[in-house]
Coordinates of C-alpha atoms in Angstrom, one line a residue:
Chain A
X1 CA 18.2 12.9 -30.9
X2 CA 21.7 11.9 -30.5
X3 CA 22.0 14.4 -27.7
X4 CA 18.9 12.8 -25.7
X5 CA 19.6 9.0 -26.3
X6 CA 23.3 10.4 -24.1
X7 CA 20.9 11.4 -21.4
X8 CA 19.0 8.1 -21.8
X9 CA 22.0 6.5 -21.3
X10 CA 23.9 7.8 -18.5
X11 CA 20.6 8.0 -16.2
X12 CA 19.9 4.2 -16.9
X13 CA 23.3 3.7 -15.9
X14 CA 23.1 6.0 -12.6
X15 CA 19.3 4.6 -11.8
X16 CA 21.5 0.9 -13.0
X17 CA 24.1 1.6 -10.3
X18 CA 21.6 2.8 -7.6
X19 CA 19.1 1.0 -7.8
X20 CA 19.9 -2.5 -9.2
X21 CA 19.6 -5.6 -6.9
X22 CA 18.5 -3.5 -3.8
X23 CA 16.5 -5.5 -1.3
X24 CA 13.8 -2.3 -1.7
X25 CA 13.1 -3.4 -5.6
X26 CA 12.6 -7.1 -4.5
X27 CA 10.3 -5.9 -1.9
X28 CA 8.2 -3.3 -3.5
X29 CA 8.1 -4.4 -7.2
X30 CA 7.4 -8.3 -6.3
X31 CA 6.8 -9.7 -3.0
X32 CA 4.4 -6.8 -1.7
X33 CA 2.2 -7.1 -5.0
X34 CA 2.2 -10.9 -5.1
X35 CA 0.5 -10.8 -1.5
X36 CA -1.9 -8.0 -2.5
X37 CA -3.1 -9.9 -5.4
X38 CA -3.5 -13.2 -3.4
X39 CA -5.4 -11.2 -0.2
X40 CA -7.4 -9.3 -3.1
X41 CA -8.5 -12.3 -5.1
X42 CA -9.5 -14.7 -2.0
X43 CA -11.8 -11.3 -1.0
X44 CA -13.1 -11.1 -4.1
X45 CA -13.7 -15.1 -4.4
X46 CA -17.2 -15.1 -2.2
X47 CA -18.9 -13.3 -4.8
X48 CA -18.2 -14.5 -7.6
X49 CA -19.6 -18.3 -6.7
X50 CA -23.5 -16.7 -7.0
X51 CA -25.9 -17.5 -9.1
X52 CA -26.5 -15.6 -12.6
X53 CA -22.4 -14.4 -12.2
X54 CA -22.4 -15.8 -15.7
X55 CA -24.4 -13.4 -17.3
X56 CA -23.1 -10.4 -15.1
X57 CA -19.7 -11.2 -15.8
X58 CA -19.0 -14.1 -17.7
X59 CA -14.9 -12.9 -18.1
X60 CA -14.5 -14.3 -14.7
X61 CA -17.0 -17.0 -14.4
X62 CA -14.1 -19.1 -13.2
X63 CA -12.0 -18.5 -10.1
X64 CA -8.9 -19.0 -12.5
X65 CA -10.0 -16.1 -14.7
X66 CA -10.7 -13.8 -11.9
X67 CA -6.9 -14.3 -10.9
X68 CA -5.9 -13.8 -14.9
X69 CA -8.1 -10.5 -14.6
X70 CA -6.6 -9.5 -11.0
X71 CA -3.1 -10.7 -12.2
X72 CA -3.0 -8.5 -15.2
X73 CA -4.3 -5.1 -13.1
X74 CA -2.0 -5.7 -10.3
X75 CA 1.2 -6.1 -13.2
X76 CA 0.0 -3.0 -15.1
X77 CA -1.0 -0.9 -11.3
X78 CA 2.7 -2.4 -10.8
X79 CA 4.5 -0.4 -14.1
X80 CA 2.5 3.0 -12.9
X81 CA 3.5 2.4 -9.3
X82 CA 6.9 1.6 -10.1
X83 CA 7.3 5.5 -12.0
X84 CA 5.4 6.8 -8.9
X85 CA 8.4 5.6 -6.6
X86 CA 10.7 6.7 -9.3
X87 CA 9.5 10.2 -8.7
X88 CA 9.5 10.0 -5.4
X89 CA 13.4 9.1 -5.4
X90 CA 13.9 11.7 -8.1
X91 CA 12.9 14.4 -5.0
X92 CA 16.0 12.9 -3.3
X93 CA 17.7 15.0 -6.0
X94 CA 16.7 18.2 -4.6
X95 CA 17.6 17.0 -0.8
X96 CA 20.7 15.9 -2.0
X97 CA 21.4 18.9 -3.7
X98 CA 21.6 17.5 -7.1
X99 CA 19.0 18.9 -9.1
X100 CA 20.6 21.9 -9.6
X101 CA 23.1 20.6 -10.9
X102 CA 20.6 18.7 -13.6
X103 CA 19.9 22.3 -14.5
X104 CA 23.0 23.9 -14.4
X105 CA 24.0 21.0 -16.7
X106 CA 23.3 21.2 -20.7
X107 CA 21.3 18.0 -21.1
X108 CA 17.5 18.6 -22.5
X109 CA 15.1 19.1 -19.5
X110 CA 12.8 16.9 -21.0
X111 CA 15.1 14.5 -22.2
X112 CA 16.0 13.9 -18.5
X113 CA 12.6 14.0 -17.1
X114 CA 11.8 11.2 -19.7
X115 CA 15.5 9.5 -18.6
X116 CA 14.9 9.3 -15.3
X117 CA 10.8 7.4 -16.0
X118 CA 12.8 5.2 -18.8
X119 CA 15.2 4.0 -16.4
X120 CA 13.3 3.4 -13.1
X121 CA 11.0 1.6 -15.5
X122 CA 13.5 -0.7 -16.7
X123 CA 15.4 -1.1 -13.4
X124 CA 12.5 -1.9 -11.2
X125 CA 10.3 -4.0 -13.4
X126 CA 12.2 -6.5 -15.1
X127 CA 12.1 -8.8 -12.4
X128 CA 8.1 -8.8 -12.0
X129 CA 8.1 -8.5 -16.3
X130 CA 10.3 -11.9 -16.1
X131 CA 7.2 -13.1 -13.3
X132 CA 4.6 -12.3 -15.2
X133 CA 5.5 -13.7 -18.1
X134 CA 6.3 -16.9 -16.7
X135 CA 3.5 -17.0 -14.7
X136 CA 1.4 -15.9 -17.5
X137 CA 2.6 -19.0 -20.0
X138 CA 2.7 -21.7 -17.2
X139 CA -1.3 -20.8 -16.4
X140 CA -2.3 -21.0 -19.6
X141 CA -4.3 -17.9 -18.8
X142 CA -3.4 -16.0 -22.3
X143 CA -6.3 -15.7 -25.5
X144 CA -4.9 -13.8 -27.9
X145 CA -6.3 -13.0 -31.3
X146 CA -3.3 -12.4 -33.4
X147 CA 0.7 -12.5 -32.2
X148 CA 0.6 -9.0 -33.1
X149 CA -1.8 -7.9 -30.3
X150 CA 1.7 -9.0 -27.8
X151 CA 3.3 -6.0 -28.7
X152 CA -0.3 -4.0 -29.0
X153 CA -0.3 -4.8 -25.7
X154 CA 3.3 -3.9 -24.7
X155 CA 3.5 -0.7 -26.5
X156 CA 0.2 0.2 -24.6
X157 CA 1.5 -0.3 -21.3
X158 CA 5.3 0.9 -21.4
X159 CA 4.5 3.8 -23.6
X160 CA 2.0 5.6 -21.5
X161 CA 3.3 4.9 -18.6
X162 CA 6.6 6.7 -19.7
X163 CA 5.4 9.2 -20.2
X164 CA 3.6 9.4 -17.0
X165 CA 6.4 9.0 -15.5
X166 CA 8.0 11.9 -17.3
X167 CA 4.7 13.7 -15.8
X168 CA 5.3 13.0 -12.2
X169 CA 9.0 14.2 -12.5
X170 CA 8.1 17.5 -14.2
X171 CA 5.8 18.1 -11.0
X172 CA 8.7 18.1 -9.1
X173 CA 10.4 20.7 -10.2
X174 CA 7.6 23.0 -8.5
X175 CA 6.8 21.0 -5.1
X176 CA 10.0 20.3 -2.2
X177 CA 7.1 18.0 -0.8
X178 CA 7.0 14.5 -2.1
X179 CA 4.5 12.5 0.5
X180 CA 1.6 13.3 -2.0
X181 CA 2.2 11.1 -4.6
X182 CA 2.3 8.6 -2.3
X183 CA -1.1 10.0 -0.7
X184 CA -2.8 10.9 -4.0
X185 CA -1.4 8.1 -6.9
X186 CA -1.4 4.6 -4.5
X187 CA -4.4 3.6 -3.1
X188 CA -7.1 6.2 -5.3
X189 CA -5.0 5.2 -8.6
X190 CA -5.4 1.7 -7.8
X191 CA -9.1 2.0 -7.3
X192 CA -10.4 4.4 -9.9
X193 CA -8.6 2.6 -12.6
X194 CA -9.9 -0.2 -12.4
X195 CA -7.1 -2.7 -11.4
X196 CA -9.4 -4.7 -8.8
X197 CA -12.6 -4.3 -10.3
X198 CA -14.2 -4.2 -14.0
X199 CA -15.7 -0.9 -15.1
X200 CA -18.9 -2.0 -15.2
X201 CA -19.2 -2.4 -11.5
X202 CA -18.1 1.2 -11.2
X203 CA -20.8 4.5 -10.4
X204 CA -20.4 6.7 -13.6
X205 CA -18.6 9.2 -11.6
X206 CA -15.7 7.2 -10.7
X207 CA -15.2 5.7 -14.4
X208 CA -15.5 9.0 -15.3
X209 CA -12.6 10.1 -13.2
X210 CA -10.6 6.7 -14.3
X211 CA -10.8 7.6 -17.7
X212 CA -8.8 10.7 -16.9
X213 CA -5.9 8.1 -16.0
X214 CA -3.5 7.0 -18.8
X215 CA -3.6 3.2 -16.6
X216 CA -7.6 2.8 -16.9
X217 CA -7.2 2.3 -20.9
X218 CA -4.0 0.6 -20.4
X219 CA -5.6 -1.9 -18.4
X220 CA -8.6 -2.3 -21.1
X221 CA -5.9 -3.4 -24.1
X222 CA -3.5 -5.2 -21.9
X223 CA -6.8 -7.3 -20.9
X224 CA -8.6 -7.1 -24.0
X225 CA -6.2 -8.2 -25.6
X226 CA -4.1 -10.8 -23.9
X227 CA -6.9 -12.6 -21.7
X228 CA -10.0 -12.0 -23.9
X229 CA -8.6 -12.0 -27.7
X230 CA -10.1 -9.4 -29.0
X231 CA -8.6 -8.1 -32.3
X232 CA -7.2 -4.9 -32.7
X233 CA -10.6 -3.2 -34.8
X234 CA -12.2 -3.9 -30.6
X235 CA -9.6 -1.8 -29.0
X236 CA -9.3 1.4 -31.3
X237 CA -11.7 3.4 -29.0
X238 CA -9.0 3.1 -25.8
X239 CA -6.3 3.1 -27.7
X240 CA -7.0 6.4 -29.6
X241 CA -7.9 8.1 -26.1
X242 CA -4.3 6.8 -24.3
X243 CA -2.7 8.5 -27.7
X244 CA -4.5 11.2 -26.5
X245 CA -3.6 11.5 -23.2
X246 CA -0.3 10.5 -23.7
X247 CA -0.1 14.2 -26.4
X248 CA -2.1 15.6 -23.4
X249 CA 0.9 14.4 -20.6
X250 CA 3.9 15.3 -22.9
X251 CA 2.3 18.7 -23.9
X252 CA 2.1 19.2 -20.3
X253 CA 5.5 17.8 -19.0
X254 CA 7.0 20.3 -21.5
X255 CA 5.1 23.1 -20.4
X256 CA 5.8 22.2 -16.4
X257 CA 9.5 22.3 -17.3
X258 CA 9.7 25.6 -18.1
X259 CA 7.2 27.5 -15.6
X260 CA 8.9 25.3 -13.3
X261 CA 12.7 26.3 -14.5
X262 CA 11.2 30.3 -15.1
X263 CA 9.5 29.8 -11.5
X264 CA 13.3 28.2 -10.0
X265 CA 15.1 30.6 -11.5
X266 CA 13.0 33.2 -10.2
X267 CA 12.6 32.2 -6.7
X268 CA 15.8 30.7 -6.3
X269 CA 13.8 27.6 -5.0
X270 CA 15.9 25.1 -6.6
X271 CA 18.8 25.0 -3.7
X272 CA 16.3 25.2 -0.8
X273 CA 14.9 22.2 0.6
Chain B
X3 CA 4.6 4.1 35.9
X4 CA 5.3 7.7 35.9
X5 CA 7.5 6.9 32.4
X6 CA 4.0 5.5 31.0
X7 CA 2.8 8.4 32.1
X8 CA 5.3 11.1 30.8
X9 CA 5.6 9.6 27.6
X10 CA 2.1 9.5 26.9
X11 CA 2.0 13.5 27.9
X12 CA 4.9 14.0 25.3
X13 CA 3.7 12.0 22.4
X14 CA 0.3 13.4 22.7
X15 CA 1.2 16.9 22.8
X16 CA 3.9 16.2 19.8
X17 CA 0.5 14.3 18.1
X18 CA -1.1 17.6 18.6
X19 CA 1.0 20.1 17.4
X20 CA 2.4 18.1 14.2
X21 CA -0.2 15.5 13.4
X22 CA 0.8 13.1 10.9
X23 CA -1.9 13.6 8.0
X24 CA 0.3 11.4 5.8
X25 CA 0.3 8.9 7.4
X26 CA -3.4 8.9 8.5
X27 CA -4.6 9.1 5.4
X28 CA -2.2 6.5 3.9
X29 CA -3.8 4.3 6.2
X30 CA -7.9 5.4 6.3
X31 CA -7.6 5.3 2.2
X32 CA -6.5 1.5 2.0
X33 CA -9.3 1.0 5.0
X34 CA -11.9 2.9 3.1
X35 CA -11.2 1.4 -0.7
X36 CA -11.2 -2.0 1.2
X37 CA -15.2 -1.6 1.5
X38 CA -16.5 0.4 -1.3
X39 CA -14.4 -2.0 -3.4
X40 CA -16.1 -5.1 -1.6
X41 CA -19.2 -3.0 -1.5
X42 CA -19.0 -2.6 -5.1
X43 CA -17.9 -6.4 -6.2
X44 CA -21.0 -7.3 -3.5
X45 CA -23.8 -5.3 -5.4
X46 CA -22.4 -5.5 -9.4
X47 CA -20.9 -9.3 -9.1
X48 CA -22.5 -11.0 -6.8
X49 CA -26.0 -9.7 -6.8
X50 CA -26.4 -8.3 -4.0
X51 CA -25.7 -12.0 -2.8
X52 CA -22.8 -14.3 -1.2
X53 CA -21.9 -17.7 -2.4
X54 CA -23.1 -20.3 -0.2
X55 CA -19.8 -21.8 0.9
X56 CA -19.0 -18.2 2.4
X57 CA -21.2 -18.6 5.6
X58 CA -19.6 -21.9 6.4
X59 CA -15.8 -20.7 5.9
X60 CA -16.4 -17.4 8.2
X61 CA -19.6 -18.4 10.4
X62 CA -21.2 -15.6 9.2
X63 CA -23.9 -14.6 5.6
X64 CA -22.5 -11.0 6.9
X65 CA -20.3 -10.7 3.9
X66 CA -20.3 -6.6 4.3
X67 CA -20.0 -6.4 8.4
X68 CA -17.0 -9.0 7.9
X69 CA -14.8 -6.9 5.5
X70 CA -15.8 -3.8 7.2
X71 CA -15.0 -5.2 10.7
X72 CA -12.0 -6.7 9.1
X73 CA -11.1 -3.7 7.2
X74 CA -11.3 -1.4 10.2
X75 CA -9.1 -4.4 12.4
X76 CA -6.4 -4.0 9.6
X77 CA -6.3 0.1 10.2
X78 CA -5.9 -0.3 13.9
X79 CA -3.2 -2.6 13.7
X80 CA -1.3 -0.9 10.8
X81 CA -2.1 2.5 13.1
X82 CA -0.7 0.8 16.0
X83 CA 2.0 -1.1 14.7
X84 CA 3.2 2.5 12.8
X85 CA 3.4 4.3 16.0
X86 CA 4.7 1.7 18.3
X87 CA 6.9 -0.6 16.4
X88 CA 8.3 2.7 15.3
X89 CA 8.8 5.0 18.5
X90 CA 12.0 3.9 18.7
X91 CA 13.7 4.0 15.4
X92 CA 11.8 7.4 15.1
X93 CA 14.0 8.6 18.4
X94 CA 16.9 7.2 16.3
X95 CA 16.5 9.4 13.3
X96 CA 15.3 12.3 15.9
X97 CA 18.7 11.6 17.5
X98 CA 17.4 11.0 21.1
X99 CA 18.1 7.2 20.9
X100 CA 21.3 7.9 22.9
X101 CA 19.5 9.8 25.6
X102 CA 16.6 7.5 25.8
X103 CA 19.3 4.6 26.6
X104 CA 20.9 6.8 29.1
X105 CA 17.7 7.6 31.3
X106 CA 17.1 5.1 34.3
X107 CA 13.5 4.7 32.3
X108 CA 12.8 0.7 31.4
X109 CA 11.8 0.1 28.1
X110 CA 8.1 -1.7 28.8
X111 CA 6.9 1.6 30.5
X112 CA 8.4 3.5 27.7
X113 CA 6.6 1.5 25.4
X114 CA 3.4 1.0 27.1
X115 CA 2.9 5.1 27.2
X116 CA 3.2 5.3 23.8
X117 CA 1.0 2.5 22.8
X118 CA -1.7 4.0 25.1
X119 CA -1.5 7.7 22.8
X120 CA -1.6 5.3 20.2
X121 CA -4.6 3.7 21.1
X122 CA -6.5 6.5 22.2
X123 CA -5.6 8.5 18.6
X124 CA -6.5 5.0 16.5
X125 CA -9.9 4.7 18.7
X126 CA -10.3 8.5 17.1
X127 CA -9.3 8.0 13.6
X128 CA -11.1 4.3 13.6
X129 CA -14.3 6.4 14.1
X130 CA -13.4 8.1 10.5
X131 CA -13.8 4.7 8.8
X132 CA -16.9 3.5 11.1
X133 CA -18.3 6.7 10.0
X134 CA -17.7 6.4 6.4
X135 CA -19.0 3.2 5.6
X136 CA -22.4 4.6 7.3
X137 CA -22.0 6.5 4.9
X138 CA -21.8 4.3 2.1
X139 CA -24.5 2.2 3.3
X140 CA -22.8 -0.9 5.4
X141 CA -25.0 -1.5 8.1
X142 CA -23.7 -3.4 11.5
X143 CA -25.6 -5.2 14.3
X144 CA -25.5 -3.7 17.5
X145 CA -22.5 -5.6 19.1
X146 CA -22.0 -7.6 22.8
X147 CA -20.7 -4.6 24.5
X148 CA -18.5 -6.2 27.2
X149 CA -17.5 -8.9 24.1
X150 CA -16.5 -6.5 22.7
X151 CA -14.5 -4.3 24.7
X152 CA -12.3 -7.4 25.9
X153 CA -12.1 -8.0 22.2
X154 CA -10.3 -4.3 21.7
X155 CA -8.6 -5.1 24.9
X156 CA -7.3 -8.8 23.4
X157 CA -6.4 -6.4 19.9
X158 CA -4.4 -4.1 22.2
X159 CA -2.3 -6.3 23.7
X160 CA -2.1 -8.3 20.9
X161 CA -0.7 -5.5 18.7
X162 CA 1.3 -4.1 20.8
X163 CA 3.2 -7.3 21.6
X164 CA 3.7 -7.9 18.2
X165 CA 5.0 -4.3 17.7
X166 CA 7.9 -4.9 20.1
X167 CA 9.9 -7.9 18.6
X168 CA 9.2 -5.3 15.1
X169 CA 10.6 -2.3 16.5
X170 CA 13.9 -4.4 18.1
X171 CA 14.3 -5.7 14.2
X172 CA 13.6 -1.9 13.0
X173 CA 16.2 -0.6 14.9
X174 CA 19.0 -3.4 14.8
X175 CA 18.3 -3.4 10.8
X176 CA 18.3 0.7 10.7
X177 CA 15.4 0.3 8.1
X178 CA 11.3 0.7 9.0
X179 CA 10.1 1.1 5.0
X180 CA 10.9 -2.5 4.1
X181 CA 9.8 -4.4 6.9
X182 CA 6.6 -2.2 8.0
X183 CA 5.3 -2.8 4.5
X184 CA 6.4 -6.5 4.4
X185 CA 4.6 -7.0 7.9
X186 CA 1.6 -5.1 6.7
X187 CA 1.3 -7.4 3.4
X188 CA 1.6 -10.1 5.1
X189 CA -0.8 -10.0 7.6
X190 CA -3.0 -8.8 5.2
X191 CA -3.2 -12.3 4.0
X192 CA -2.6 -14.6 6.1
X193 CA -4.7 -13.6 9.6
X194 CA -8.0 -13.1 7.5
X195 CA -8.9 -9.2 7.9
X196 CA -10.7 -9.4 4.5
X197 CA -11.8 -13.0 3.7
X198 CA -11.9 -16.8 6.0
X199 CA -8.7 -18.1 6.4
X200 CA -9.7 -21.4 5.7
X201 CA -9.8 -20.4 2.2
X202 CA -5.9 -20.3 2.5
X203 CA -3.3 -23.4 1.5
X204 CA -2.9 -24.9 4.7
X205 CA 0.7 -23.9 5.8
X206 CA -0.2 -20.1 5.7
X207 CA -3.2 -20.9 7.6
X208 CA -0.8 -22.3 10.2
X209 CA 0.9 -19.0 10.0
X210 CA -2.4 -17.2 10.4
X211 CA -2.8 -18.8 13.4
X212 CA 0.9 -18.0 15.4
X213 CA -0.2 -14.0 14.7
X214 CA -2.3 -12.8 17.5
X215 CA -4.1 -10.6 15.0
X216 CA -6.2 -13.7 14.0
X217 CA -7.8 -14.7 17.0
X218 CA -8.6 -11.0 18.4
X219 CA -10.2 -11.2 14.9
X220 CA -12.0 -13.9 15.7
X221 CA -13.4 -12.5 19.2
X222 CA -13.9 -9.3 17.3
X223 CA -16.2 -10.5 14.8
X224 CA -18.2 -12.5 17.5
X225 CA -18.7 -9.7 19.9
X226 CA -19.9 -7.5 16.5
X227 CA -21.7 -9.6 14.3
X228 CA -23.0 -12.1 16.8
X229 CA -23.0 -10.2 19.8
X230 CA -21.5 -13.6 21.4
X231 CA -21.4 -13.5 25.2
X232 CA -17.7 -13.9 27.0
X233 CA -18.2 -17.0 27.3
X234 CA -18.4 -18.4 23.9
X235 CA -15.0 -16.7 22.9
X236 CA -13.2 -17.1 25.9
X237 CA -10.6 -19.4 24.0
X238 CA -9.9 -17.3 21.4
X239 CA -9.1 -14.5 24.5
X240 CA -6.7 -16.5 26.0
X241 CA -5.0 -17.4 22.9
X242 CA -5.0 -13.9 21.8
X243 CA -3.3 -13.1 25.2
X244 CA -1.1 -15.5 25.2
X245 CA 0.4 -15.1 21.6
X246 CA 0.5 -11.4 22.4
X247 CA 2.6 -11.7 26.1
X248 CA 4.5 -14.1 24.3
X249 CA 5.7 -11.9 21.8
X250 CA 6.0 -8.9 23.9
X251 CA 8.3 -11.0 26.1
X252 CA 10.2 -12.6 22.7
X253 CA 10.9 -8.8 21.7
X254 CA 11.6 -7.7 25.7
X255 CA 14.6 -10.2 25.4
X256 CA 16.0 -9.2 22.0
X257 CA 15.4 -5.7 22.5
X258 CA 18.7 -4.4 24.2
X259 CA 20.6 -6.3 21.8
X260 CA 19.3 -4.5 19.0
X261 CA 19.6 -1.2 20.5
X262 CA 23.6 -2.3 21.2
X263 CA 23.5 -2.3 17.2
X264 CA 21.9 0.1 16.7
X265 CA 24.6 2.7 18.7
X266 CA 27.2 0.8 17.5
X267 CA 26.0 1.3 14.0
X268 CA 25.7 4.8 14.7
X269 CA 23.1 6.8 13.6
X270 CA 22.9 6.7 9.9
X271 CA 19.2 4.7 9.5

């Protein structure tokens, strides 16, 4: 443990030194997402003003709601996204020449893996965290059941998407070609989870396919539980399937690390770019 | 001329041989989610039906044809502006920047050659979208024809000249990621590819209005959900062209100052 919260440490402090204050964080973690949201709500605003909306969905009756409801799946797309461009940067490891050196190195594959997610997590979403959260408690936009169901919600959101991260980076290991996560995790993640429109409105294929996403179930306690109050006893059923896709991911990171190292070691692959 | 010429020759045989699949899709997914996600809110939210205020703000009950028209506007000039406003920061990273300077070519020729492979790819990989949403079940009135070929025309030069001022800040900044993405946001919201601008605070509707995107929307949408004669949207044509020839020229003046950065920088962008 000791040996993993080193790892932790100096990777924050390299992601800290890299990353910190650069005019692509501002960009990418709060000004792009801030006019998404606003173009996103203003095209979803035509239909919601139609008659019976309350009894199809009465969460968002209210154009103010519909922005709480949009707000809250753009901040949560925001965390997923924000490990996304994390791995993407953690490929500029092998064109730099670095990751070999991660493996030459003695520090626990997977305690890196999960370093490098921790820290691009910390480093690029504080600022839009600090946003939200002030955002959130100047609307007046937040029901929630018990003060409890805060870090319900917190622990639902940061944990998973950790561990996704850790995911993302353990694919890396195998591919030298990093434009599909782009391709594959923005726009489809965006839209099978759910973060622009409720699951009901979805075919049963698609939710189907969300479900399969660690962000779908984060979304459904982050919004259960900050915007609609619902006490924890509503929100067992997603939260015991994000425990177990978050098993599922780690399982997996731990597995990719090794065919992946095996695989390197093999093929010599991990020098080539 | 013959540099319009030899340039669009080069960049469509490089189109050919390494097409950029990336990039096509990164832009036809965004295009594509953009209807089935208004398709979706359409049919489960609304009803199957529009809130009254809607035909009044957009001139139009059409709430389907407008985000698909708008949708597939916002893929052509995100196409566009990634091919032309980059074309030169791409020769940067290529290294042939240097060369490019040293040629007697002028830059408008150089630039107009690429925009025209550009065009002729988007018209291509517009169809893709068109396509699709058949697909889905968004249906469109047959449009005005010669409405709507000025309309493309008015987009075209509209794009274009907006690409130029983009490409001199590309290349004096030595950084496309940032402001592409920045650009792309922001006219996502403010020139009303997805929704009426009037729903907009004021001030950004202002804004709206001084990009050329908005009012080759605004003949677009006539000549395809109206089918408006010429004459009706003649105004918004001129204004179109205008804002666009305006910019080009903007971006024509500034341009040789930014490429004297951009060597003097060196090439590390």
């Amino acid at each position: 443990m000791r040996h993993a919260l080193r790892v932790i440490a100096a990777e924050a402090l390299k992601q800290h030194r890299r990353s910190f204050g650069r005019p692509l964080v501002v960009a990418s973690m709060l000004l792009w997402p801030v006019l998404q949201l606003a173009a996103t709500y203003y095209t979803m605003l035509p239909v919601l003003d139609t008659p019976g909306i309350a009894s199809r969905w009465p969460d968002a009756a209210q154009p103010a709601r519909l922005l709480a409801f949009l707000a809250a799946g753009a901040f949560a797309y925001l965390f997923y996204f924000s490990l996304v461009q994390s791995a993407w940067h953690f490929s500029f490891e092998r064109i730099s020449g670095t990751i070999e050196l991660l493996f030459l190195s003695p520090a626990s594959r997977l305690a890196l893996v999960f370093a490098n997610g921790t820290g691009a997590l910390v480093q690029n979403t504080w600022l839009a965290g600090c946003f939200a959260v002030a955002a959130a408690s100047a609307g007046g936009a937040l029901h929630v059941a018990h003060p409890g169901m805060y870090a319900v919600a917190a622990l639902a959101l940061v944990v998973p998407a950790i561990v996704w991260g850790a995911f993302l980076n353990s694919l890396l290991v195998f591919s030298r070609d990093s434009a599909f996560l782009y391709t594959l995790l923005d726009d489809p993640l965006w839209f099978v989870s759910g973060v622009r429109l409720p699951l009901f409105a979805m075919p049963l294929a698609i939710k189907a396919v969300g479900l399969a996403f660690p962000l779908t179930s984060s979304l459904i306690v982050l919004r259960g539980a900050l915007l609609d109050a619902q006490p924890l006893s509503a929100l067992l059923e997603p939260l015991a399937l994000l425990t177990g896709l978050c098993a599922l991911l780690f399982a997996a990171t731990a597995a990719l690390l090794r065919l992946g190292e095996a695989r390197a070691q093999r093929t010599g692959s991990m020098q080539l770019y | 001329m013959p540099v319009a010429w030899a340039t669009l020759k080069r960049n469509w045989l490089v189109m050919q041989r390494a097409y950029p699949w990336t990039y096509f899709i990164g832009t036809l997914a965004p295009g594509v989610f953009t209807v089935v996600l208004a398709l979706l809110s359409y049919e489960a939210i609304g009803g199957g039906r529009v809130s009254d205020w809607f035909r009044g703000a957009s001139g139009t009950p059409d709430y389907l044809g407008y985000v698909t028209v708008g949708a597939a506007a916002l893929m052509f000039t995100t196409r566009m502006v990634l091919w032309v406003a980059k074309a030169q920061i791409t020769e940067q990273r290529e290294g042939t920047l240097e060369s490019q300077l040293l040629t007697p070519a002028r830059r408008l020729p150089y630039l107009l050659g690429v925009s025209l492979q550009a065009f002729l790819t988007s018209l291509l990989e517009l169809t893709c979208l068109f396509g699709t949403a058949l697909l889905l079940g968004v249906r469109l009135p047959a449009p005005d024809p010669v409405t709507l070929a000025a309309g493309v025309l008015a987009a075209l030069v509209a794009v274009v000249g907006l690409s130029i001022p983009v490409s001199a800040i590309m290349i004096a900044a030595g950084e496309a990621h940032i402001t592409q993405n920045t650009l792309f946001c922001l006219i996502g919201l403010v020139c009303g590819f997805t929704f009426p601008p009037a729903l907009l605070p004021a001030p950004l509707t202002w804004l709206g209005e001084l990009l050329p995107a908005t009012s080759a929307l605004r003949v677009l949408r006539a000549a395809s959900l109206h089918a408006a004669p010429l004459g009706e949207v003649a105004a918004d044509l001129l204004l179109c062209l205008g804002l666009g020839v305006a910019y080009a020229a903007v971006g024509l003046l500034f341009l040789p100052h930014a490429e004297r950065r951009a060597v003097i920088r060196g090439a590390s962008a």
